[in-house]
Amino acid sequence: MKIGAILCLTFLSLVSIFSVSVSAFNDPSFSHSLKVPSLPNIASFEDDLSYSLYHKSCPNVEGIIYKKVQEWVKKDPTLAPSLMRLHFHDCAVRGCDASILLDHSGSERSANVSKSLRGFEVINDIKAELEKKCPKTVSCADILTTAARDATVLAGGPFWTIPFGRKDGRVSLAKETTTIPMGRESITKLIEFFQSKGLNVLDLVVLSGAHTIGRSSCESVQHRLYDYKGTKKPDPSINHAYLNYLRRKCRWASENVYLDATTPRTFDVQYYHNLKNKMGLLSTDQLLYSDSRTKPIANALSFESSLFSNQFSVSMVKLANILDVNSQDKGEIRLNCNRVNY
């Protein structure tokens, strides 16, 4: 009986996710309400990627990357969500081309939205090791993509296979990071951003679930605690007990607070339960449970952890397959992830 109930719930949840996604995109009013940027230079280059690319040139590439990520995460577990976030920020601008790693004046890495990014030293360590074993072979973009997957696994999340062949971009501009979500956008703006990258509403809700682990700066949430939309009052959508908790934790903007206050170190579906209880940390978190386009998906994912894990893998593969035309055509295999070769 119990097994039957679980199977029934799983089926209903899948139907809920599928139906809301399809109906949202088939609704003319939904389409007309969005302004999706054109994509002259961003596309999915799945044909350019290969699961066997390094089989001969660097056969143990995934083993080397996993071992290094494991060493770093063992010393500092907070690096797991940091590597996932670093990967997202990379793919969100010029596709997954490691442009976020370039360290020079005016680069993406120097932008205000990037100031809290971490994990650069992990990627540098992996690159140094791979250059010893397989010189001039593995791109920094492939390293970062794989490290994010391994960080997810080490945090208790799912595993997925990764095709390789991403080139390292030679351009990185801080001004291009202004479209990356900062936690205050409307759901419509978030959907527009995700659609501009070839992702959909389901991907938005699922990838937001990465906030089941990790931390945010208090600076990102203080406006909700003290002066929501210029009212000099807190955001009325915040659970009262949670509001008191956040005010204790976030006396200073420089402090950090867990994205999931309930199970902050466990990769699970508690994030979605928190939204039901009005305990989403960022405005963009909580809005997922108040918008008719995203709430049914968030609700369905909260019921069955296997649904979340499976779809998270799918959405992360889609994210990692966002590539830029120029980066692929004019890219390189960097010898040092922090700078172009010449």
GROMACS .gro file of C-alpha atoms in nm:
model
  342
    1MET     CA    1   0.000   0.000   0.000
    2LYS     CA    2   0.278   0.236   0.093
    3ILE     CA    3   0.466   0.165  -0.232
    4GLY     CA    4   0.149   0.222  -0.432
    5ALA     CA    5   0.090   0.555  -0.261
    6ILE     CA    6   0.443   0.669  -0.335
    7LEU     CA    7   0.414   0.568  -0.700
    8CYS     CA    8   0.082   0.750  -0.727
    9LEU     CA    9   0.229   1.063  -0.569
   10THR     CA   10   0.531   1.050  -0.798
   11PHE     CA   11   0.306   1.020  -1.104
   12LEU     CA   12   0.083   1.305  -0.994
   13SER     CA   13   0.384   1.523  -0.921
   14LEU     CA   14   0.529   1.455  -1.264
   15VAL     CA   15   0.195   1.536  -1.424
   16SER     CA   16   0.178   1.859  -1.224
   17ILE     CA   17   0.525   1.966  -1.330
   18PHE     CA   18   0.467   1.875  -1.694
   19SER     CA   19   0.123   2.030  -1.721
   20VAL     CA   20   0.216   2.361  -1.561
   21SER     CA   21   0.523   2.392  -1.783
   22VAL     CA   22   0.336   2.312  -2.101
   23SER     CA   23   0.031   2.521  -2.019
   24ALA     CA   24   0.245   2.819  -1.923
   25PHE     CA   25   0.428   2.821  -2.251
   26ASN     CA   26   0.117   2.752  -2.459
   27ASP     CA   27  -0.074   3.037  -2.299
   28PRO     CA   28  -0.065   3.334  -2.542
   29SER     CA   29  -0.101   3.586  -2.261
   30PHE     CA   30   0.202   3.433  -2.091
   31SER     CA   31   0.413   3.461  -2.405
   32HIS     CA   32   0.303   3.817  -2.473
   33SER     CA   33   0.387   3.926  -2.118
   34LEU     CA   34   0.752   3.833  -2.162
   35LYS     CA   35   1.022   4.015  -2.350
   36VAL     CA   36   1.280   3.756  -2.438
   37PRO     CA   37   1.615   3.894  -2.560
   38SER     CA   38   1.736   3.778  -2.899
   39LEU     CA   39   2.011   3.517  -2.902
   40PRO     CA   40   2.256   3.602  -3.180
   41ASN     CA   41   2.554   3.456  -2.997
   42ILE     CA   42   2.413   3.210  -2.745
   43ALA     CA   43   2.309   2.861  -2.846
   44SER     CA   44   2.323   2.498  -2.746
   45PHE     CA   45   2.626   2.335  -2.907
   46GLU     CA   46   2.554   1.981  -2.799
   47ASP     CA   47   2.701   1.848  -3.126
   48ASP     CA   48   3.032   2.016  -3.040
   49LEU     CA   49   3.055   1.827  -2.712
   50SER     CA   50   3.164   1.467  -2.668
   51TYR     CA   51   3.161   1.217  -2.383
   52SER     CA   52   3.473   1.052  -2.523
   53LEU     CA   53   3.683   1.363  -2.591
   54TYR     CA   54   3.943   1.295  -2.323
   55HIS     CA   55   3.933   0.914  -2.329
   56LYS     CA   56   4.274   0.896  -2.497
   57SER     CA   57   4.426   1.239  -2.433
   58CYS     CA   58   4.346   1.251  -2.059
   59PRO     CA   59   4.177   0.927  -1.954
   60ASN     CA   60   4.162   1.001  -1.580
   61VAL     CA   61   4.045   1.360  -1.607
   62GLU     CA   62   3.725   1.306  -1.410
   63GLY     CA   63   3.905   1.110  -1.140
   64ILE     CA   64   4.163   1.386  -1.097
   65ILE     CA   65   3.897   1.657  -1.077
   66TYR     CA   66   3.683   1.462  -0.830
   67LYS     CA   67   3.975   1.389  -0.600
   68LYS     CA   68   4.077   1.755  -0.589
   69VAL     CA   69   3.723   1.879  -0.528
   70GLN     CA   70   3.683   1.617  -0.255
   71GLU     CA   71   4.001   1.738  -0.083
   72TRP     CA   72   3.888   2.100  -0.084
   73VAL     CA   73   3.528   2.031   0.021
   74LYS     CA   74   3.647   1.808   0.304
   75LYS     CA   75   3.847   2.101   0.441
   76ASP     CA   76   3.569   2.353   0.377
   77PRO     CA   77   3.219   2.215   0.303
   78THR     CA   78   3.095   2.565   0.210
   79LEU     CA   79   3.299   2.536  -0.109
   80ALA     CA   80   3.049   2.286  -0.254
   81PRO     CA   81   2.766   2.539  -0.304
   82SER     CA   82   3.024   2.803  -0.394
   83LEU     CA   83   3.150   2.596  -0.688
   84MET     CA   84   2.792   2.539  -0.805
   85ARG     CA   85   2.728   2.913  -0.791
   86LEU     CA   86   3.055   2.991  -0.970
   87HIS     CA   87   2.951   2.760  -1.253
   88PHE     CA   88   2.611   2.929  -1.281
   89HIS     CA   89   2.767   3.276  -1.297
   90ASP     CA   90   3.003   3.158  -1.569
   91CYS     CA   91   2.728   3.010  -1.787
   92ALA     CA   92   2.496   3.306  -1.726
   93VAL     CA   93   2.701   3.558  -1.924
   94ARG     CA   94   2.880   3.422  -2.234
   95GLY     CA   95   2.784   3.062  -2.190
   96CYS     CA   96   3.004   2.810  -2.011
   97ASP     CA   97   3.341   2.940  -2.129
   98ALA     CA   98   3.528   3.004  -1.800
   99SER     CA   99   3.516   3.379  -1.866
  100ILE     CA  100   3.429   3.429  -1.498
  101LEU     CA  101   3.776   3.298  -1.408
  102LEU     CA  102   3.969   3.564  -1.601
  103ASP     CA  103   4.127   3.796  -1.347
  104HIS     CA  104   4.191   4.140  -1.492
  105SER     CA  105   4.058   4.491  -1.458
  106GLY     CA  106   3.706   4.517  -1.599
  107SER     CA  107   3.646   4.139  -1.613
  108GLU     CA  108   3.330   3.959  -1.501
  109ARG     CA  109   3.519   3.857  -1.192
  110SER     CA  110   3.569   4.223  -1.093
  111ALA     CA  111   3.197   4.308  -1.119
  112ASN     CA  112   2.988   4.391  -0.815
  113VAL     CA  113   2.767   4.085  -0.866
  114SER     CA  114   3.078   3.865  -0.853
  115LYS     CA  115   3.234   4.000  -0.535
  116SER     CA  116   3.103   3.718  -0.317
  117LEU     CA  117   3.198   3.437  -0.558
  118ARG     CA  118   3.436   3.174  -0.421
  119GLY     CA  119   3.615   2.861  -0.541
  120PHE     CA  120   3.867   3.012  -0.779
  121GLU     CA  121   4.155   2.852  -0.590
  122VAL     CA  122   3.995   2.509  -0.632
  123ILE     CA  123   3.983   2.546  -1.010
  124ASN     CA  124   4.343   2.672  -1.017
  125ASP     CA  125   4.457   2.371  -0.814
  126ILE     CA  126   4.278   2.129  -1.046
  127LYS     CA  127   4.420   2.301  -1.354
  128ALA     CA  128   4.775   2.283  -1.218
  129GLU     CA  129   4.736   1.910  -1.156
  130LEU     CA  130   4.589   1.845  -1.500
  131GLU     CA  131   4.868   2.042  -1.668
  132LYS     CA  132   5.113   1.801  -1.508
  133LYS     CA  133   4.924   1.492  -1.624
  134CYS     CA  134   4.771   1.612  -1.951
  135PRO     CA  135   4.934   1.939  -2.063
  136LYS     CA  136   4.743   2.178  -2.290
  137THR     CA  137   4.448   1.940  -2.310
  138VAL     CA  138   4.162   2.011  -2.068
  139SER     CA  139   3.984   2.347  -2.083
  140CYS     CA  140   3.911   2.551  -1.772
  141ALA     CA  141   3.546   2.557  -1.881
  142ASP     CA  142   3.529   2.176  -1.872
  143ILE     CA  143   3.707   2.177  -1.536
  144LEU     CA  144   3.460   2.422  -1.380
  145THR     CA  145   3.160   2.235  -1.522
  146THR     CA  146   3.285   1.904  -1.383
  147ALA     CA  147   3.387   2.053  -1.049
  148ALA     CA  148   3.033   2.191  -1.004
  149ARG     CA  149   2.889   1.844  -1.070
  150ASP     CA  150   3.130   1.681  -0.824
  151ALA     CA  151   3.059   1.949  -0.563
  152THR     CA  152   2.688   1.868  -0.596
  153VAL     CA  153   2.756   1.498  -0.544
  154LEU     CA  154   2.977   1.564  -0.242
  155ALA     CA  155   2.700   1.779  -0.094
  156GLY     CA  156   2.461   1.484  -0.121
  157GLY     CA  157   2.308   1.574  -0.456
  158PRO     CA  158   2.272   1.371  -0.778
  159PHE     CA  159   2.535   1.263  -1.031
  160TRP     CA  160   2.506   1.326  -1.404
  161THR     CA  161   2.732   1.258  -1.700
  162ILE     CA  162   2.907   1.548  -1.870
  163PRO     CA  163   3.009   1.582  -2.236
  164PHE     CA  164   3.334   1.769  -2.291
  165GLY     CA  165   3.470   2.015  -2.546
  166ARG     CA  166   3.393   2.360  -2.408
  167LYS     CA  167   3.650   2.617  -2.516
  168ASP     CA  168   3.789   2.885  -2.286
  169GLY     CA  169   3.668   3.228  -2.392
  170ARG     CA  170   3.906   3.516  -2.444
  171VAL     CA  171   3.660   3.794  -2.353
  172SER     CA  172   3.532   3.881  -2.006
  173LEU     CA  173   3.349   4.209  -1.940
  174ALA     CA  174   3.209   4.327  -1.608
  175LYS     CA  175   2.935   4.526  -1.784
  176GLU     CA  176   2.788   4.205  -1.922
  177THR     CA  177   2.709   4.074  -1.572
  178THR     CA  178   2.431   4.326  -1.512
  179THR     CA  179   2.165   4.079  -1.630
  180ILE     CA  180   2.256   3.814  -1.370
  181PRO     CA  181   1.980   3.783  -1.108
  182MET     CA  182   2.062   3.950  -0.777
  183GLY     CA  183   1.770   3.824  -0.569
  184ARG     CA  184   1.530   4.118  -0.611
  185GLU     CA  185   1.385   4.052  -0.956
  186SER     CA  186   1.024   3.975  -1.038
  187ILE     CA  187   0.932   3.624  -1.152
  188THR     CA  188   0.868   3.761  -1.501
  189LYS     CA  189   1.220   3.904  -1.515
  190LEU     CA  190   1.364   3.573  -1.395
  191ILE     CA  191   1.171   3.379  -1.658
  192GLU     CA  192   1.287   3.620  -1.927
  193PHE     CA  193   1.649   3.576  -1.814
  194PHE     CA  194   1.627   3.198  -1.811
  195GLN     CA  195   1.454   3.191  -2.150
  196SER     CA  196   1.730   3.409  -2.293
  197LYS     CA  197   1.968   3.124  -2.204
  198GLY     CA  198   1.751   2.852  -2.354
  199LEU     CA  199   1.611   2.746  -2.016
  200ASN     CA  200   1.246   2.735  -1.911
  201VAL     CA  201   1.022   2.784  -1.608
  202LEU     CA  202   1.086   2.431  -1.484
  203ASP     CA  203   1.463   2.490  -1.499
  204LEU     CA  204   1.417   2.815  -1.306
  205VAL     CA  205   1.234   2.649  -1.018
  206VAL     CA  206   1.459   2.343  -1.012
  207LEU     CA  207   1.790   2.530  -1.028
  208SER     CA  208   1.665   2.768  -0.758
  209GLY     CA  209   1.653   2.453  -0.546
  210ALA     CA  210   2.033   2.471  -0.530
  211HIS     CA  211   1.958   2.713  -0.246
  212THR     CA  212   1.893   2.403  -0.036
  213ILE     CA  213   2.260   2.444   0.063
  214GLY     CA  214   2.495   2.740   0.086
  215ARG     CA  215   2.483   3.090   0.224
  216SER     CA  216   2.404   3.443   0.112
  217SER     CA  217   2.537   3.773   0.230
  218CYS     CA  218   2.307   3.960   0.465
  219GLU     CA  219   2.341   4.257   0.233
  220SER     CA  220   2.120   4.069  -0.013
  221VAL     CA  221   1.834   4.035   0.234
  222GLN     CA  222   1.850   4.337   0.466
  223HIS     CA  223   1.606   4.538   0.256
  224ARG     CA  224   1.344   4.271   0.330
  225LEU     CA  225   1.406   4.297   0.702
  226TYR     CA  226   1.396   4.670   0.761
  227ASP     CA  227   1.282   4.873   0.461
  228TYR     CA  228   1.086   4.668   0.210
  229LYS     CA  229   1.009   4.875  -0.100
  230GLY     CA  230   1.072   5.197   0.092
  231THR     CA  231   0.806   5.131   0.356
  232LYS     CA  232   1.049   5.134   0.653
  233LYS     CA  233   0.884   4.804   0.744
  234PRO     CA  234   0.978   4.439   0.683
  235ASP     CA  235   0.852   4.234   0.390
  236PRO     CA  236   0.505   4.118   0.502
  237SER     CA  237   0.553   3.785   0.325
  238ILE     CA  238   0.825   3.673   0.571
  239ASN     CA  239   0.726   3.428   0.845
  240HIS     CA  240   0.733   3.626   1.172
  241ALA     CA  241   0.955   3.381   1.360
  242TYR     CA  242   1.188   3.362   1.060
  243LEU     CA  243   1.200   3.742   1.045
  244ASN     CA  244   1.320   3.754   1.407
  245TYR     CA  245   1.579   3.487   1.330
  246LEU     CA  246   1.710   3.682   1.030
  247ARG     CA  247   1.727   4.007   1.224
  248ARG     CA  248   1.944   3.835   1.484
  249LYS     CA  249   2.168   3.682   1.217
  250CYS     CA  250   2.191   3.987   0.991
  251ARG     CA  251   2.279   4.281   1.213
  252TRP     CA  252   2.558   4.363   0.968
  253ALA     CA  253   2.549   4.355   0.589
  254SER     CA  254   2.888   4.179   0.585
  255GLU     CA  255   2.752   3.876   0.773
  256ASN     CA  256   2.637   3.557   0.600
  257VAL     CA  257   2.318   3.361   0.654
  258TYR     CA  258   2.209   3.015   0.538
  259LEU     CA  259   1.979   3.003   0.237
  260ASP     CA  260   1.798   2.710   0.399
  261ALA     CA  261   1.762   2.773   0.771
  262THR     CA  262   1.615   2.428   0.839
  263THR     CA  263   1.864   2.182   0.684
  264PRO     CA  264   2.144   2.413   0.564
  265ARG     CA  265   2.402   2.141   0.498
  266THR     CA  266   2.176   1.882   0.335
  267PHE     CA  267   2.090   1.863  -0.035
  268ASP     CA  268   1.717   1.795  -0.008
  269VAL     CA  269   1.370   1.935  -0.085
  270GLN     CA  270   1.344   2.130   0.241
  271TYR     CA  271   1.403   2.448   0.039
  272TYR     CA  272   1.059   2.406  -0.120
  273HIS     CA  273   0.896   2.332   0.216
  274ASN     CA  274   1.053   2.653   0.346
  275LEU     CA  275   0.878   2.846   0.070
  276LYS     CA  276   0.544   2.703   0.183
  277ASN     CA  277   0.623   2.829   0.533
  278LYS     CA  278   0.721   3.176   0.406
  279MET     CA  279   1.087   3.110   0.486
  280GLY     CA  280   1.247   3.183   0.150
  281LEU     CA  281   1.557   3.392   0.217
  282LEU     CA  282   1.575   3.599  -0.101
  283SER     CA  283   1.278   3.777  -0.252
  284THR     CA  284   1.323   3.567  -0.564
  285ASP     CA  285   1.303   3.251  -0.353
  286GLN     CA  286   0.977   3.338  -0.185
  287LEU     CA  287   0.818   3.471  -0.503
  288LEU     CA  288   0.842   3.124  -0.654
  289TYR     CA  289   0.562   3.021  -0.420
  290SER     CA  290   0.337   3.318  -0.488
  291ASP     CA  291   0.338   3.319  -0.870
  292SER     CA  292   0.094   3.094  -1.054
  293ARG     CA  293   0.359   3.001  -1.311
  294THR     CA  294   0.607   2.866  -1.057
  295LYS     CA  295   0.411   2.768  -0.745
  296PRO     CA  296   0.270   2.437  -0.883
  297ILE     CA  297   0.620   2.326  -0.980
  298ALA     CA  298   0.770   2.419  -0.643
  299ASN     CA  299   0.484   2.244  -0.469
  300ALA     CA  300   0.523   1.925  -0.674
  301LEU     CA  301   0.899   1.910  -0.615
  302SER     CA  302   0.849   1.935  -0.240
  303PHE     CA  303   0.664   1.603  -0.227
  304GLU     CA  304   0.926   1.366  -0.366
  305SER     CA  305   1.303   1.412  -0.339
  306SER     CA  306   1.373   1.179  -0.634
  307LEU     CA  307   1.179   1.411  -0.864
  308PHE     CA  308   1.394   1.703  -0.756
  309SER     CA  309   1.720   1.509  -0.787
  310ASN     CA  310   1.638   1.372  -1.132
  311GLN     CA  311   1.521   1.704  -1.272
  312PHE     CA  312   1.813   1.889  -1.111
  313SER     CA  313   2.049   1.669  -1.312
  314VAL     CA  314   1.858   1.742  -1.632
  315SER     CA  315   1.854   2.118  -1.572
  316MET     CA  316   2.225   2.125  -1.482
  317VAL     CA  317   2.307   1.945  -1.808
  318LYS     CA  318   2.106   2.207  -1.998
  319LEU     CA  319   2.286   2.485  -1.810
  320ALA     CA  320   2.628   2.336  -1.889
  321ASN     CA  321   2.541   2.308  -2.258
  322ILE     CA  322   2.491   2.683  -2.300
  323LEU     CA  323   2.778   2.787  -2.523
  324ASP     CA  324   2.876   3.108  -2.698
  325VAL     CA  325   2.947   3.113  -3.071
  326ASN     CA  326   3.256   3.331  -3.043
  327SER     CA  327   3.396   3.145  -2.744
  328GLN     CA  328   3.365   2.813  -2.925
  329ASP     CA  329   3.498   2.938  -3.258
  330LYS     CA  330   3.774   3.163  -3.124
  331GLY     CA  331   3.832   3.005  -2.787
  332GLU     CA  332   4.136   2.822  -2.656
  333ILE     CA  333   4.263   2.582  -2.393
  334ARG     CA  334   4.409   2.816  -2.131
  335LEU     CA  335   4.732   2.717  -1.963
  336ASN     CA  336   4.633   2.929  -1.664
  337CYS     CA  337   4.264   2.970  -1.589
  338ASN     CA  338   4.313   3.328  -1.466
  339ARG     CA  339   4.441   3.469  -1.796
  340VAL     CA  340   4.431   3.416  -2.171
  341ASN     CA  341   4.729   3.248  -2.333
  342TYR     CA  342   4.862   3.562  -2.502
   0.00000   0.00000   0.00000
